Structures are given as C-alpha cells and as structure tokens.
Amino acid sequence: MAKRAVARPSGARRALVTGASAGIGLAFAERLAREHYDLILVARNAERLAALAQGLRQRHGIAAEPLSADLTDSSELRVVEQVIAGDQQLELLVNNAGFGTVGPFVRLDPDREEAEVKLNVLALTRLTRAALPGMVARHRGAIINVSSLAALQPTPFNATYAATKAFVNSFTEALHEELRGTGVQVQALCPGFTRTEFQERAGIDTSHVPSFVWMTPDAVVAASLAALQRGSLICIPGLGNQVLAAAANAAPRSLVRRLAGMIIKP
Ligand code: NAP
C-alpha cells in the first residue's frame, strides 16, 4: 500500500521524482534539493526514501516527503496520481522510475515483461496525465520523462525495454507540440550507460563496455536540467552518447539494431 508521511510545507516550488531511492532519480533529488525545491520522493523502498528525505531536509532545509509506492500496482499508482493532481505547487515531475529486462524474449518471464511495460510506459503516462491539467492551468511547469539511448533503435535481447523507451520519446515529442504556448515544457532524457543499480538489476554483463562511455548520474542530471533551461525537447547527455545517437540515425536501421543487440548480449 502506498504510504505517505506528513510533510512540512515550506511554500517553495515543488518537484516529484519517481525512482528517487537510487541512481538517476537519487541524483535528481540531491540536485533539486540543492536548488531549493521541496520534494516528494517516490519508490518502493520505504527505508531508503525515509533516510534520503531526512538527509535532504537536514542538509538543504527543504521539505522532503517520502511516498513509498509500487508504480506497477494500479491502486498504489492511483495514490501517486492523486498526490500529483492535488498539488498546486508542483513545478516539476521527473518520471524516472524504470527497469530493463535482458535475454531472448521467448524465454523471458511474461509477468516481468508486463511489469516493465506497466512501469516504463503506463505509470509514466498516467502520472503525466495527472500533472498536466494543473500545470497548464498555472501556465508553468515541466515534466522530464527519463528515456534511454535504447529508444533510438530496436534492441534485440532488450526488446521490451527498447520498445518502452521508444514509446517515451514518441509520447513526449507529441506532447511537446500539443503544449506549445501553454508555458509547460516536456523533455525526453536519453542517457546511455550510467553508473547506477540499473545494469545489475537487469542482469546486463557490462564487462565489455569501455569505461569512457559511462557517465555518472550527477552528470546525466546536470545535462538534463541545463537542457531544460534551454528548452530542449530531447536531451542526450554526454558527447559520446551524442556521437552514438548521430551514428544510429545515419546508419541503416538493419545494421544499427544488430549492433545494438551485440552490445547488450555479445
Ligand atoms: P536504478 O539505479 O535501478 O534505479 C531505479 C529506480 O526506480 C529506483 O529508485 C527504484 O526504487 C525505482 N523503481 C523500480 N521499480 C519500481 C516500481 N515498481 N515502483 C516504483 N519505483 C520503482 O536505475 P537508474 O539507472 O537510476 O534508472 C532510472 C531511469 O534511467 C530508468 O527509467 C532507466 O530506464 C533509465 N536509464 C538508465 C540507464 C543506465 O545505464 N543506468 C541508461 C538509460 C536509461 P525501488 O527499488 O526502491 O522501488
């Protein structure tokens, strides 16, 4: 059951970050706290969220509220939607929670594939839908949808994951056009290999991935927020990732998807 702790409202602008207990979401939380956002922190791990919220409150003097929820559970997702829809000070929603599955699709656990679509696609869509009416009415606000370089091409052995992220890019690009003139901004953030718990949770062997392609979560978040300032719709953090993305766009799709599969499962 989604659990909400009592917050101390400080009257500042507020951001809600999903997947705030680790990795890129944790880096968003730290950075936004430094920028004096009040925060609502969403993930499943209540202990991690509570410790994070307490640390952020102490170090930055902000209001930080842990909201533990499994976003693949429809009733828990509904609680987070209600929190978002009822928040008149929400300026930023970071739809970051996500995970990937790796292996031949024919052998992957169908329930896990379903959960992947529920988290990466369905939760992101519903939370965006919950946030937008208030943001549009207030003529201000932004939504960062965390996608991936995997969005740019189909990826064998990571098929569902890449497809969910292609959804995120397409969805976010379409909303960008719909929201023109409303004062509300959307961004699809497409990181490449980033040092988080993601690869371990997915069971991806990264021993062959050269160290220079890796980014830190802090660097990914810095690139995302700088791109938001510039009003960029698609943010590909890091020069190496930008080169990879340009090559993926230029090369024949049949070649790119085969190479993508070799990177995930050499
Ligand atoms: P991570 O370190 O594994 O963090 C994932 C976060 O999502 C955790 O806070 C986790 O917290 C939360 N989460 C997972 N399942 C959830 C659920 N059912 N309900 C609510 N929260 C859930 O991974 P990360 O790298 O930071 O990933 C963040 C985003 O970046 C994802 O969308 C991922 O696809 C994207 N991305 C990552 C990389 C990379 O190389 N790391 C590259 C491209 C894109 P709990 O376990 O506490 O719920």
XYZ file of N, CA and C and ligand atoms in Angstrom:
846
model
N 0.848 -1.198 0.000
C 0.000 0.000 0.000
C 0.881 1.245 0.000
N 0.584 2.214 -0.854
C 1.370 3.441 -0.889
C 1.255 4.153 0.457
N 2.420 4.563 1.009
C 2.416 5.197 2.327
C 2.944 6.610 2.208
N 2.193 7.572 2.781
C 2.573 8.967 2.690
C 2.902 9.487 4.074
N 4.100 10.076 4.230
C 4.458 10.680 5.504
C 3.980 12.128 5.506
N 3.869 12.711 6.699
C 3.401 14.099 6.788
C 4.548 15.033 6.431
N 4.273 15.974 5.523
C 5.327 16.883 5.082
C 5.243 18.205 5.831
N 6.369 18.905 5.902
C 6.373 20.266 6.440
C 6.453 21.199 5.235
N 5.320 21.776 4.822
C 5.376 22.603 3.624
C 6.177 23.870 3.872
N 7.070 24.229 2.952
C 7.868 25.432 3.138
C 7.423 26.542 2.201
N 6.437 26.255 1.317
C 5.948 27.288 0.410
C 6.788 27.445 -0.833
N 7.835 26.651 -0.963
C 8.701 26.760 -2.133
C 8.088 25.995 -3.303
N 8.716 26.113 -4.475
C 8.288 25.307 -5.620
C 8.572 23.837 -5.310
N 7.768 22.953 -5.924
C 7.884 21.541 -5.558
C 8.141 20.669 -6.776
N 8.898 19.587 -6.559
C 9.138 18.595 -7.611
C 8.820 17.212 -7.066
N 8.307 16.355 -7.917
C 8.100 14.947 -7.554
C 8.995 14.101 -8.458
N 9.778 13.233 -7.819
C 10.717 12.377 -8.551
C 10.344 10.926 -8.306
N 10.087 10.166 -9.371
C 9.862 8.730 -9.191
C 11.197 7.999 -9.341
N 11.311 6.885 -8.636
C 12.586 6.151 -8.648
C 13.668 6.944 -7.942
N 13.277 7.622 -6.839
C 14.212 8.524 -6.150
C 15.135 7.798 -5.179
N 14.928 6.500 -4.989
C 15.710 5.798 -3.962
C 17.089 5.369 -4.449
N 17.378 5.527 -5.742
C 18.671 5.052 -6.276
C 18.975 5.759 -7.592
N 20.240 5.684 -7.992
C 20.662 6.037 -9.340
C 20.319 7.448 -9.799
N 19.761 7.542 -10.997
C 19.493 8.844 -11.614
C 18.435 9.611 -10.816
N 17.429 8.911 -10.307
C 16.394 9.574 -9.516
C 16.949 10.165 -8.227
N 17.845 9.422 -7.597
C 18.509 9.917 -6.384
C 19.332 11.166 -6.718
N 20.022 11.141 -7.857
C 20.818 12.306 -8.268
C 19.906 13.505 -8.561
N 18.740 13.261 -9.160
C 17.772 14.356 -9.360
C 17.365 14.930 -8.009
N 17.064 14.054 -7.058
C 16.609 14.518 -5.742
C 17.679 15.396 -5.082
N 18.916 14.932 -5.114
C 20.017 15.695 -4.488
C 20.172 17.057 -5.161
N 20.177 17.051 -6.480
C 20.405 18.297 -7.228
C 19.237 19.282 -7.037
N 18.012 18.770 -7.077
C 16.851 19.654 -6.920
C 16.768 20.202 -5.498
N 17.185 19.403 -4.522
C 17.220 19.887 -3.136
C 18.228 21.026 -3.011
N 19.376 20.879 -3.687
C 20.383 21.956 -3.682
C 19.811 23.224 -4.302
N 18.888 23.053 -5.247
C 18.259 24.213 -5.896
C 16.995 24.666 -5.156
N 16.829 24.143 -3.928
C 15.758 24.579 -3.014
C 14.356 24.213 -3.479
N 14.223 23.151 -4.233
C 12.892 22.597 -4.473
C 12.467 21.834 -3.233
N 11.199 21.928 -2.847
C 10.617 20.938 -1.944
C 10.376 19.676 -2.769
N 10.464 18.516 -2.111
C 10.455 17.277 -2.885
C 9.452 16.260 -2.375
N 8.837 15.547 -3.305
C 8.104 14.320 -2.997
C 8.878 13.205 -3.682
N 9.275 12.222 -2.878
C 10.205 11.185 -3.343
C 9.475 9.849 -3.419
N 9.386 9.286 -4.614
C 8.596 8.071 -4.825
C 9.504 6.907 -5.228
N 9.296 5.760 -4.611
C 9.928 4.480 -4.983
C 9.294 3.435 -4.068
N 9.717 2.168 -4.207
C 9.138 1.139 -3.341
C 9.821 1.078 -1.987
N 11.128 1.294 -1.950
C 11.918 1.050 -0.740
C 11.718 2.184 0.272
N 10.804 1.946 1.237
C 10.414 2.992 2.191
C 11.583 3.417 3.075
N 12.442 2.463 3.463
C 13.555 2.807 4.361
C 14.537 3.741 3.655
N 14.883 3.394 2.424
C 15.796 4.250 1.667
C 15.213 5.651 1.472
N 13.910 5.703 1.151
C 13.281 7.008 0.906
C 13.266 7.853 2.169
N 12.961 7.208 3.306
C 12.892 7.949 4.572
C 14.263 8.513 4.930
N 15.310 7.706 4.744
C 16.673 8.171 5.061
C 17.065 9.308 4.121
N 16.721 9.166 2.844
C 17.051 10.209 1.874
C 16.334 11.509 2.234
N 15.027 11.410 2.515
C 14.245 12.613 2.825
C 14.818 13.318 4.061
N 15.158 12.524 5.072
C 15.706 13.129 6.286
C 17.023 13.847 5.997
N 17.894 13.195 5.239
C 19.191 13.792 4.890
C 19.012 15.079 4.091
N 18.093 15.072 3.149
C 17.872 16.268 2.314
C 17.310 17.417 3.144
N 16.394 17.070 4.063
C 15.833 18.115 4.935
C 16.946 18.754 5.766
N 17.808 17.885 6.336
C 18.860 18.395 7.225
C 19.893 19.208 6.453
N 20.288 18.709 5.291
C 21.391 19.358 4.566
C 20.953 20.597 3.805
N 19.673 20.616 3.347
C 19.276 21.715 2.454
C 18.122 22.556 2.994
N 17.556 22.179 4.139
C 16.476 22.968 4.731
C 15.212 23.003 3.890
N 15.004 21.968 3.099
C 13.801 21.896 2.265
C 12.779 20.967 2.926
N 11.560 20.934 2.382
C 10.593 19.915 2.781
C 10.739 18.733 1.832
N 10.969 17.559 2.385
C 11.132 16.361 1.551
C 10.242 15.267 2.106
N 9.370 14.757 1.261
C 8.341 13.814 1.701
C 8.520 12.473 1.010
N 8.772 11.409 1.774
C 8.835 10.084 1.143
C 7.439 9.559 0.854
N 7.255 9.016 -0.318
C 5.953 8.438 -0.694
C 6.244 7.072 -1.313
N 6.189 6.026 -0.470
C 6.561 4.706 -0.990
C 5.388 4.109 -1.750
N 5.671 3.694 -2.976
C 4.625 3.131 -3.826
C 5.262 2.247 -4.883
N 4.594 1.138 -5.160
C 4.971 0.315 -6.308
C 4.138 0.801 -7.489
N 4.783 1.435 -8.432
C 4.060 2.080 -9.535
C 3.534 1.079 -10.555
N 3.830 -0.220 -10.369
C 3.213 -1.233 -11.228
C 1.894 -1.729 -10.635
N 1.595 -1.266 -9.421
C 0.346 -1.652 -8.746
C -0.678 -0.537 -8.975
N -1.811 -0.884 -9.586
C -2.722 0.180 -10.026
C -3.255 1.010 -8.864
N -3.509 0.392 -7.695
C -4.063 1.199 -6.597
C -2.976 2.104 -5.999
N -1.733 1.632 -5.961
C -0.655 2.478 -5.435
C -0.330 3.600 -6.424
N -0.386 3.273 -7.704
C -0.186 4.299 -8.733
C -1.253 5.387 -8.598
N -2.496 4.952 -8.312
C -3.602 5.899 -8.171
C -3.341 6.888 -7.035
N -2.725 6.416 -5.941
C -2.417 7.318 -4.817
C -1.439 8.408 -5.276
N -0.422 8.010 -6.035
C 0.570 8.988 -6.505
C -0.076 9.963 -7.486
N -0.952 9.437 -8.340
C -1.684 10.327 -9.262
C -2.464 11.376 -8.489
N -3.130 10.941 -7.406
C -3.948 11.886 -6.627
C -3.076 12.948 -5.949
N -1.913 12.520 -5.454
C -0.990 13.479 -4.833
C -0.579 14.524 -5.871
N -0.248 14.067 -7.065
C 0.196 14.982 -8.124
C -0.941 15.917 -8.537
N -2.106 15.335 -8.794
C -3.227 16.146 -9.293
C -3.666 17.185 -8.267
N -3.487 16.880 -6.979
C -3.946 17.804 -5.941
C -2.893 18.803 -5.497
N -1.725 18.790 -6.135
C -0.615 19.640 -5.688
C -0.566 20.931 -6.517
N -0.932 22.030 -5.900
C -0.981 23.313 -6.636
C 0.394 23.940 -6.815
N 1.418 23.368 -6.174
C 2.753 23.971 -6.294
C 3.720 23.100 -7.083
N 3.182 22.062 -7.717
C 4.081 21.150 -8.429
C 4.620 21.836 -9.681
N 5.934 22.017 -9.713
C 6.559 22.677 -10.871
C 7.277 21.688 -11.758
N 7.693 20.562 -11.161
C 8.484 19.617 -11.953
C 8.114 18.192 -11.581
N 7.809 17.399 -12.595
C 7.608 15.957 -12.411
C 8.732 15.256 -13.158
N 9.461 14.398 -12.450
C 10.503 13.612 -13.103
C 10.044 12.157 -13.117
N 9.584 11.712 -14.277
C 9.165 10.317 -14.459
C 10.412 9.497 -14.752
N 11.048 9.037 -13.687
C 12.356 8.390 -13.831
C 12.324 6.894 -13.551
N 11.421 6.423 -12.679
C 11.429 5.004 -12.293
C 11.318 4.130 -13.541
N 12.174 3.145 -13.625
C 12.117 2.257 -14.776
C 13.097 1.109 -14.583
N 12.895 0.040 -15.328
C 13.866 -1.047 -15.307
C 13.856 -1.746 -16.653
N 14.892 -2.566 -16.862
C 15.014 -3.277 -18.125
C 15.143 -4.772 -17.897
N 14.734 -5.543 -18.895
C 14.942 -6.988 -18.864
C 15.823 -7.350 -20.055
N 16.648 -8.362 -19.860
C 17.619 -8.739 -20.883
C 17.559 -10.233 -21.132
N 17.593 -10.593 -22.412
C 17.620 -12.006 -22.791
C 16.742 -12.230 -24.006
N 16.767 -13.451 -24.547
C 15.881 -13.753 -25.668
C 14.433 -13.618 -25.202
N 13.643 -12.829 -25.913
C 12.271 -12.528 -25.469
C 11.481 -13.802 -25.228
N 11.722 -14.814 -26.059
C 10.951 -16.054 -25.982
C 11.135 -16.762 -24.635
N 12.242 -16.428 -23.935
C 12.492 -17.095 -22.656
C 12.248 -16.196 -21.444
N 11.922 -14.928 -21.675
C 11.754 -14.017 -20.530
C 10.418 -14.248 -19.827
N 10.407 -13.975 -18.531
C 9.205 -14.147 -17.702
C 8.114 -13.160 -18.165
N 6.973 -13.665 -18.629
C 5.951 -12.747 -19.149
C 5.440 -11.758 -18.108
N 5.405 -12.172 -16.830
C 4.926 -11.245 -15.793
C 5.903 -10.080 -15.600
N 7.185 -10.406 -15.722
C 8.204 -9.344 -15.585
C 8.145 -8.394 -16.793
N 7.894 -8.955 -17.978
C 7.746 -8.102 -19.173
C 6.548 -7.165 -18.991
N 5.468 -7.722 -18.439
C 4.275 -6.894 -18.204
C 4.582 -5.773 -17.207
N 5.302 -6.129 -16.132
C 5.640 -5.115 -15.130
C 6.515 -4.019 -15.743
N 7.393 -4.412 -16.659
C 8.285 -3.447 -17.328
C 7.453 -2.437 -18.134
N 6.459 -2.945 -18.850
C 5.587 -2.044 -19.628
C 4.755 -1.181 -18.676
N 4.282 -1.796 -17.590
C 3.467 -1.032 -16.629
C 4.267 0.127 -16.034
N 5.513 -0.135 -15.665
C 6.312 0.920 -15.014
C 6.807 1.939 -16.043
N 7.462 1.449 -17.103
C 8.134 2.360 -18.037
C 7.151 3.138 -18.903
N 5.967 2.555 -19.151
C 5.008 3.188 -20.072
C 3.757 3.666 -19.332
N 3.072 2.712 -18.687
C 1.754 3.043 -18.131
C 1.847 4.047 -16.984
N 2.744 3.806 -16.026
C 2.867 4.724 -14.886
C 3.291 6.103 -15.368
N 4.259 6.141 -16.274
C 4.732 7.429 -16.816
C 3.586 8.180 -17.496
N 2.764 7.449 -18.237
C 1.647 8.088 -18.947
C 0.618 8.635 -17.957
N 0.263 7.820 -16.963
C -0.782 8.245 -16.020
C -0.294 9.403 -15.145
N 0.985 9.367 -14.732
C 1.482 10.462 -13.884
C 1.589 11.751 -14.691
N 1.946 11.634 -15.970
C 1.968 12.825 -16.837
C 0.554 13.394 -16.963
N -0.401 12.498 -17.160
C -1.809 12.924 -17.299
C -2.308 13.581 -16.010
N -1.818 13.099 -14.877
C -2.233 13.680 -13.588
C -1.628 15.067 -13.393
N -0.413 15.270 -13.891
C 0.287 16.541 -13.638
C -0.149 17.658 -14.579
N -0.474 17.307 -15.813
C -0.628 18.356 -16.829
C -1.791 19.333 -16.605
N -2.986 18.888 -16.180
C -4.063 19.872 -16.042
C -3.683 21.035 -15.126
N -3.091 20.742 -13.976
C -2.697 21.808 -13.050
C -1.605 22.683 -13.638
N -0.627 22.054 -14.283
C 0.473 22.836 -14.868
C -0.055 23.759 -15.965
N -0.924 23.233 -16.812
C -1.478 24.045 -17.907
C -2.302 25.196 -17.327
N -3.101 24.891 -16.295
C -3.919 25.953 -15.685
C -3.041 27.037 -15.058
N -1.886 26.634 -14.511
C -0.989 27.608 -13.869
C -0.034 28.254 -14.875
N -0.049 27.777 -16.123
C 0.851 28.277 -17.176
C 2.313 28.117 -16.798
N 2.620 27.085 -16.062
C 4.025 26.834 -15.719
C 4.200 25.389 -15.283
N 5.427 24.905 -15.480
C 5.726 23.546 -15.050
C 6.503 22.795 -16.117
N 7.088 21.690 -15.701
C 7.877 20.881 -16.628
C 7.797 19.413 -16.227
N 7.891 18.565 -17.235
C 7.930 17.115 -16.997
C 9.143 16.558 -17.719
N 9.987 15.870 -16.961
C 11.129 15.183 -17.556
C 10.798 13.694 -17.579
N 10.707 13.131 -18.769
C 10.466 11.699 -18.918
C 11.794 11.014 -19.213
N 12.219 10.166 -18.291
C 13.532 9.535 -18.482
C 13.378 8.366 -19.445
N 14.022 8.527 -20.586
C 14.004 7.526 -21.646
C 15.367 6.846 -21.667
N 15.939 6.670 -22.837
C 17.224 5.978 -22.958
C 17.717 6.111 -24.394
N 19.012 5.937 -24.581
C 19.529 5.811 -25.959
C 18.872 4.611 -26.639
N 18.430 3.641 -25.841
C 17.759 2.454 -26.400
C 16.476 2.819 -27.137
N 15.970 4.037 -26.907
C 14.755 4.478 -27.606
C 15.000 4.662 -29.097
N 16.268 4.826 -29.464
C 16.570 5.258 -30.832
C 16.560 4.125 -31.844
N 16.609 2.881 -31.376
C 16.549 1.748 -32.310
C 16.019 0.514 -31.570
N 15.387 -0.402 -32.299
C 15.004 -1.666 -31.657
C 16.275 -2.360 -31.162
N 16.163 -3.040 -30.011
C 17.363 -3.667 -29.439
C 17.083 -5.130 -29.127
N 17.629 -6.027 -29.969
C 17.457 -7.456 -29.692
C 17.999 -7.813 -28.302
N 17.359 -8.736 -27.647
C 17.702 -9.194 -26.289
C 17.404 -8.147 -25.224
N 16.800 -7.030 -25.647
C 16.378 -5.961 -24.737
C 15.111 -5.349 -25.366
N 14.340 -6.272 -26.011
C 13.300 -5.840 -26.952
C 12.209 -5.010 -26.277
N 11.695 -5.512 -25.154
C 10.603 -4.798 -24.485
C 11.095 -3.455 -23.959
N 12.290 -3.476 -23.367
C 12.833 -2.237 -22.791
C 12.962 -1.151 -23.861
N 13.617 -1.503 -24.986
C 13.822 -0.502 -26.048
C 12.474 -0.014 -26.575
N 11.498 -0.915 -26.673
C 10.175 -0.505 -27.161
C 9.498 0.437 -26.166
N 9.665 0.182 -24.867
C 9.051 1.097 -23.890
C 9.676 2.486 -24.002
N 10.966 2.530 -24.245
C 11.630 3.833 -24.314
C 11.320 4.541 -25.630
N 11.092 3.778 -26.707
C 10.631 4.398 -27.961
C 9.269 5.056 -27.730
N 8.429 4.392 -26.939
C 7.135 4.991 -26.554
C 7.374 6.323 -25.841
N 8.300 6.317 -24.897
C 8.532 7.533 -24.097
C 8.937 8.697 -25.011
N 9.822 8.432 -25.961
C 10.247 9.517 -26.856
C 9.097 10.003 -27.730
N 8.370 9.070 -28.326
C 7.269 9.447 -29.215
C 6.203 10.229 -28.452
N 5.846 9.725 -27.283
C 4.830 10.354 -26.427
C 5.262 11.777 -26.046
N 6.517 11.898 -25.632
C 7.000 13.201 -25.147
C 7.089 14.201 -26.302
N 7.561 13.726 -27.458
C 7.631 14.626 -28.622
C 6.238 15.118 -29.013
N 5.250 14.231 -28.986
C 3.888 14.629 -29.348
C 3.345 15.655 -28.347
N 3.578 15.409 -27.053
C 3.103 16.356 -26.037
C 3.761 17.715 -26.196
N 5.032 17.708 -26.575
C 5.754 18.971 -26.792
C 4.978 19.848 -27.779
N 4.478 19.232 -28.845
C 3.711 20.006 -29.841
C 2.363 20.432 -29.267
N 1.693 19.507 -28.565
C 0.377 19.854 -28.001
C 0.479 20.990 -26.992
N 1.618 21.072 -26.306
C 1.739 22.024 -25.190
C 2.318 23.368 -25.615
N 2.565 23.553 -26.896
C 3.096 24.842 -27.365
C 2.211 25.978 -26.886
N 2.826 27.004 -26.312
C 2.071 28.189 -25.899
C 1.412 28.069 -24.533
N 1.550 26.901 -23.879
C 0.905 26.735 -22.565
C 1.816 27.148 -21.411
N 3.106 27.308 -21.686
C 4.052 27.591 -20.608
C 4.552 26.328 -19.927
N 4.124 25.169 -20.420
C 4.535 23.890 -19.819
C 5.507 23.191 -20.780
N 6.585 22.698 -20.204
C 7.664 22.118 -21.002
C 7.782 20.615 -20.737
N 8.129 19.852 -21.757
C 8.416 18.426 -21.552
C 9.787 18.109 -22.136
N 10.422 17.108 -21.559
C 11.739 16.675 -22.047
C 11.818 15.157 -22.033
N 12.371 14.575 -23.090
C 12.738 13.152 -23.073
C 14.243 13.099 -22.831
N 14.617 12.536 -21.689
C 16.041 12.435 -21.321
C 16.535 11.051 -21.730
N 17.542 11.007 -22.594
C 18.015 9.732 -23.172
C 19.454 9.435 -22.757
N 19.652 8.935 -21.547
C 21.021 8.606 -21.131
C 21.522 7.352 -21.840
N 22.859 7.243 -21.915
C 23.485 5.980 -22.286
C 23.894 5.273 -21.003
N 24.978 4.481 -21.081
C 25.410 3.732 -19.889
C 25.717 4.691 -18.740
N 25.008 4.503 -17.638
C 25.136 5.376 -16.468
C 25.358 4.483 -15.250
N 26.307 4.885 -14.396
C 26.657 4.026 -13.251
C 25.595 4.123 -12.152
N 24.670 3.155 -12.185
C 23.585 3.066 -11.195
C 23.381 1.579 -10.877
N 22.259 1.266 -10.246
C 21.947 -0.139 -9.965
C 21.264 -0.822 -11.154
N 21.034 -0.032 -12.227
C 20.216 -0.497 -13.356
C 20.756 -1.793 -13.982
N 22.046 -1.797 -14.335
C 22.608 -2.958 -15.047
C 22.560 -4.223 -14.194
N 22.853 -4.049 -12.896
C 22.828 -5.214 -12.004
C 21.401 -5.757 -11.879
N 20.438 -4.838 -11.733
C 19.041 -5.285 -11.616
C 18.597 -5.995 -12.894
N 19.122 -5.517 -14.061
C 18.712 -6.106 -15.340
C 19.501 -7.369 -15.672
N 20.615 -7.583 -14.949
C 21.467 -8.734 -15.255
C 22.260 -8.530 -16.539
N 22.635 -7.254 -16.815
C 23.431 -6.967 -18.021
C 24.908 -7.103 -17.670
N 25.640 -7.890 -18.480
C 27.089 -8.002 -18.301
C 27.722 -6.796 -18.984
N 28.337 -5.910 -18.205
C 28.903 -4.685 -18.782
C 30.429 -4.729 -18.830
N 30.998 -5.933 -18.632
C 32.457 -6.019 -18.563
C 33.116 -5.597 -19.878
N 32.397 -5.732 -21.005
C 32.975 -5.371 -22.301
C 32.710 -3.913 -22.672
N 31.967 -3.188 -21.832
C 31.635 -1.793 -22.165
C 32.802 -0.906 -21.743
N 33.415 -0.183 -22.691
C 34.591 0.616 -22.333
C 34.259 1.709 -21.323
N 35.213 1.982 -20.445
C 34.923 2.886 -19.327
C 34.587 4.298 -19.807
N 35.115 4.709 -20.987
C 34.884 6.102 -21.397
C 33.430 6.380 -21.776
N 32.624 5.332 -22.042
C 31.228 5.610 -22.420
C 30.325 5.824 -21.198
N 30.846 5.480 -20.007
C 29.994 5.580 -18.817
C 29.870 7.019 -18.342
N 28.694 7.364 -17.845
C 28.505 8.667 -17.191
C 28.066 8.441 -15.746
N 28.259 9.457 -14.938
C 27.728 9.392 -13.576
C 26.290 9.905 -13.604
N 25.468 9.460 -12.635
C 24.104 10.004 -12.562
C 24.099 11.518 -12.392
N 25.056 12.052 -11.641
C 25.107 13.512 -11.439
C 25.297 14.241 -12.769
N 26.178 13.699 -13.626
C 26.429 14.352 -14.921
C 25.189 14.275 -15.814
N 24.473 13.149 -15.750
C 23.238 12.999 -16.537
C 22.207 14.037 -16.092
N 22.062 14.196 -14.783
C 21.075 15.134 -14.242
C 21.463 16.578 -14.586
N 22.762 16.876 -14.488
C 23.212 18.241 -14.824
C 22.882 18.557 -16.277
N 23.122 17.588 -17.175
C 22.828 17.804 -18.597
C 21.330 17.988 -18.806
N 20.525 17.204 -18.101
C 19.070 17.293 -18.253
C 18.547 18.664 -17.816
N 18.999 19.126 -16.659
C 18.470 20.403 -16.152
C 18.994 21.583 -16.973
N 20.216 21.461 -17.501
C 20.725 22.519 -18.395
C 19.896 22.539 -19.677
N 19.558 21.355 -20.188
C 18.739 21.282 -21.404
C 17.340 21.837 -21.150
N 16.826 21.610 -19.945
C 15.509 22.144 -19.600
C 15.538 23.676 -19.626
N 16.620 24.232 -19.095
C 16.791 25.700 -19.124
C 16.776 26.225 -20.555
N 17.411 25.457 -21.462
C 17.485 25.888 -22.872
C 16.183 25.602 -23.616
N 15.290 24.844 -22.992
C 14.035 24.488 -23.652
C 14.168 23.332 -24.621
N 15.223 22.499 -24.461
C 15.414 21.377 -25.398
C 14.417 20.263 -25.125
N 13.869 19.714 -26.175
C 12.899 18.620 -26.053
C 13.587 17.284 -25.783
N 14.616 16.963 -26.577
C 15.333 15.695 -26.396
C 16.693 16.015 -25.799
N 17.019 15.396 -24.676
C 18.342 15.599 -24.076
C 19.126 14.299 -24.153
N 20.215 14.313 -24.909
C 21.143 13.178 -24.931
C 22.391 13.638 -24.195
N 22.575 13.174 -22.954
C 23.680 13.693 -22.157
C 25.020 13.099 -22.591
N 26.051 13.940 -22.671
C 27.405 13.453 -22.950
C 27.716 13.418 -24.431
N 28.932 13.866 -24.748
C 29.362 13.920 -26.157
C 29.395 12.526 -26.782
N 29.903 11.547 -26.014
C 29.988 10.175 -26.538
C 28.612 9.654 -26.941
N 27.620 9.898 -26.099
C 26.261 9.442 -26.402
C 25.684 10.198 -27.596
N 26.036 11.482 -27.715
C 25.533 12.270 -28.859
C 26.113 11.728 -30.170
N 27.387 11.329 -30.134
C 28.021 10.749 -31.332
C 27.334 9.413 -31.673
N 27.106 8.588 -30.648
C 26.427 7.298 -30.874
C 25.034 7.508 -31.470
N 24.323 8.497 -30.950
C 22.957 8.766 -31.434
C 22.980 9.242 -32.879
N 23.952 10.096 -33.201
C 24.048 10.598 -34.580
C 24.374 9.440 -35.527
N 25.280 8.556 -35.085
C 25.648 7.399 -35.928
C 24.428 6.485 -36.113
N 23.661 6.307 -35.031
C 22.478 5.431 -35.117
C 21.444 6.003 -36.088
N 21.355 7.330 -36.129
C 20.397 7.969 -37.042
C 20.848 7.857 -38.490
N 22.189 7.902 -38.677
C 22.713 7.960 -40.050
C 22.830 6.570 -40.687
N 23.119 5.554 -39.887
C 23.397 4.212 -40.439
C 22.096 3.483 -40.766
N 22.174 2.463 -41.641
C 20.958 1.684 -41.948
C 20.405 1.034 -40.680
N 19.075 1.059 -40.535
C 18.429 0.554 -39.302
C 18.730 -0.933 -39.086
N 18.826 -1.696 -40.181
C 19.086 -3.135 -40.020
C 20.449 -3.368 -39.369
N 21.413 -2.509 -39.695
C 22.749 -2.630 -39.106
C 22.729 -2.159 -37.648
N 22.078 -1.020 -37.438
C 22.073 -0.425 -36.099
C 21.429 -1.367 -35.086
N 20.324 -2.000 -35.465
C 19.637 -2.866 -34.482
C 20.458 -4.120 -34.191
N 21.195 -4.613 -35.215
C 22.039 -5.794 -34.952
C 23.181 -5.435 -34.018
N 23.798 -4.276 -34.258
C 24.893 -3.835 -33.387
C 24.379 -3.594 -31.965
N 23.185 -3.011 -31.852
C 22.614 -2.743 -30.526
C 22.444 -4.054 -29.758
N 21.985 -5.080 -30.435
C 21.818 -6.383 -29.800
C 23.148 -6.971 -29.355
N 24.204 -6.717 -30.164
C 25.532 -7.249 -29.804
C 26.100 -6.552 -28.571
N 25.752 -5.269 -28.400
C 26.241 -4.557 -27.209
C 25.570 -5.120 -25.954
N 24.268 -5.390 -26.052
C 23.548 -5.887 -24.875
C 23.917 -7.336 -24.574
N 24.045 -8.156 -25.634
C 24.334 -9.595 -25.427
C 25.391 -10.014 -26.440
N 26.672 -9.743 -26.124
C 27.718 -10.009 -27.115
C 27.842 -11.488 -27.438
P 18.283 2.175 -10.700
O 19.530 2.642 -10.029
O 17.973 0.724 -10.747
O 17.050 2.975 -10.071
C 15.726 2.654 -10.449
C 14.770 3.388 -9.526
O 13.425 3.027 -9.902
C 14.948 3.003 -8.085
O 14.745 4.147 -7.282
C 13.826 2.000 -7.839
O 13.479 2.058 -6.478
C 12.730 2.576 -8.732
N 11.739 1.569 -9.083
C 11.957 0.365 -9.677
N 10.812 -0.314 -9.798
C 9.841 0.459 -9.262
C 8.445 0.310 -9.061
N 7.803 -0.811 -9.439
N 7.745 1.321 -8.480
C 8.372 2.437 -8.067
N 9.698 2.656 -8.225
C 10.416 1.669 -8.808
O 18.280 2.632 -12.240
P 18.612 4.039 -12.951
O 19.701 3.792 -13.885
O 18.707 5.139 -11.980
O 17.276 4.160 -13.810
C 16.495 5.333 -13.820
C 15.937 5.521 -15.222
O 17.025 5.725 -16.129
C 15.160 4.327 -15.742
O 13.975 4.779 -16.387
C 16.098 3.694 -16.765
O 15.404 3.040 -17.784
C 16.833 4.933 -17.274
N 18.136 4.658 -17.905
C 19.178 4.155 -17.182
C 20.403 3.928 -17.819
C 21.596 3.374 -17.094
O 22.582 2.969 -17.740
N 21.613 3.359 -15.777
C 20.546 4.210 -19.182
C 19.463 4.718 -19.875
C 18.263 4.964 -19.226
P 12.835 0.850 -5.605
O 13.583 -0.403 -5.948
O 13.018 1.348 -4.203
O 11.407 0.819 -5.998
